[in-house]
Amino acid sequence: TEHLKSHAKDHSSRRGLLKMVATRRSLLDYLSRSKNDRYKSVIGKLNLRK
């Protein structure tokens, strides 16, 4: 992100960002296992995968 590029030593913001990304990853993993059609829809809308 722009903030982390300009504030390289802001470790608490980096930790918070990584925590949010990990939460998103685990929710997407759950969604891909349980409702694969909705998973593909979400991935497409958010432009997360190619």
XYZ file of C-alpha atoms in Angstrom, residues 17-33 39 43 48-49:
21
model
C -2.921 -5.472 7.058
C -1.475 -8.994 7.097
C -4.107 -10.024 9.644
C -6.905 -8.743 7.397
C -5.415 -10.526 4.377
C -5.143 -13.777 6.337
C -8.758 -13.461 7.473
C -9.875 -12.872 3.892
C -7.838 -15.867 2.744
C -9.402 -18.188 5.321
C -12.922 -16.984 4.505
C -12.293 -17.515 0.796
C -10.947 -21.003 1.513
C -14.126 -21.814 3.422
C -16.257 -20.388 0.621
C -14.411 -22.407 -2.018
C -15.015 -25.605 -0.053
C -16.574 -18.333 -4.464
C -13.272 -13.816 -6.980
C -8.439 -11.398 -6.960
C -7.384 -14.248 -9.243
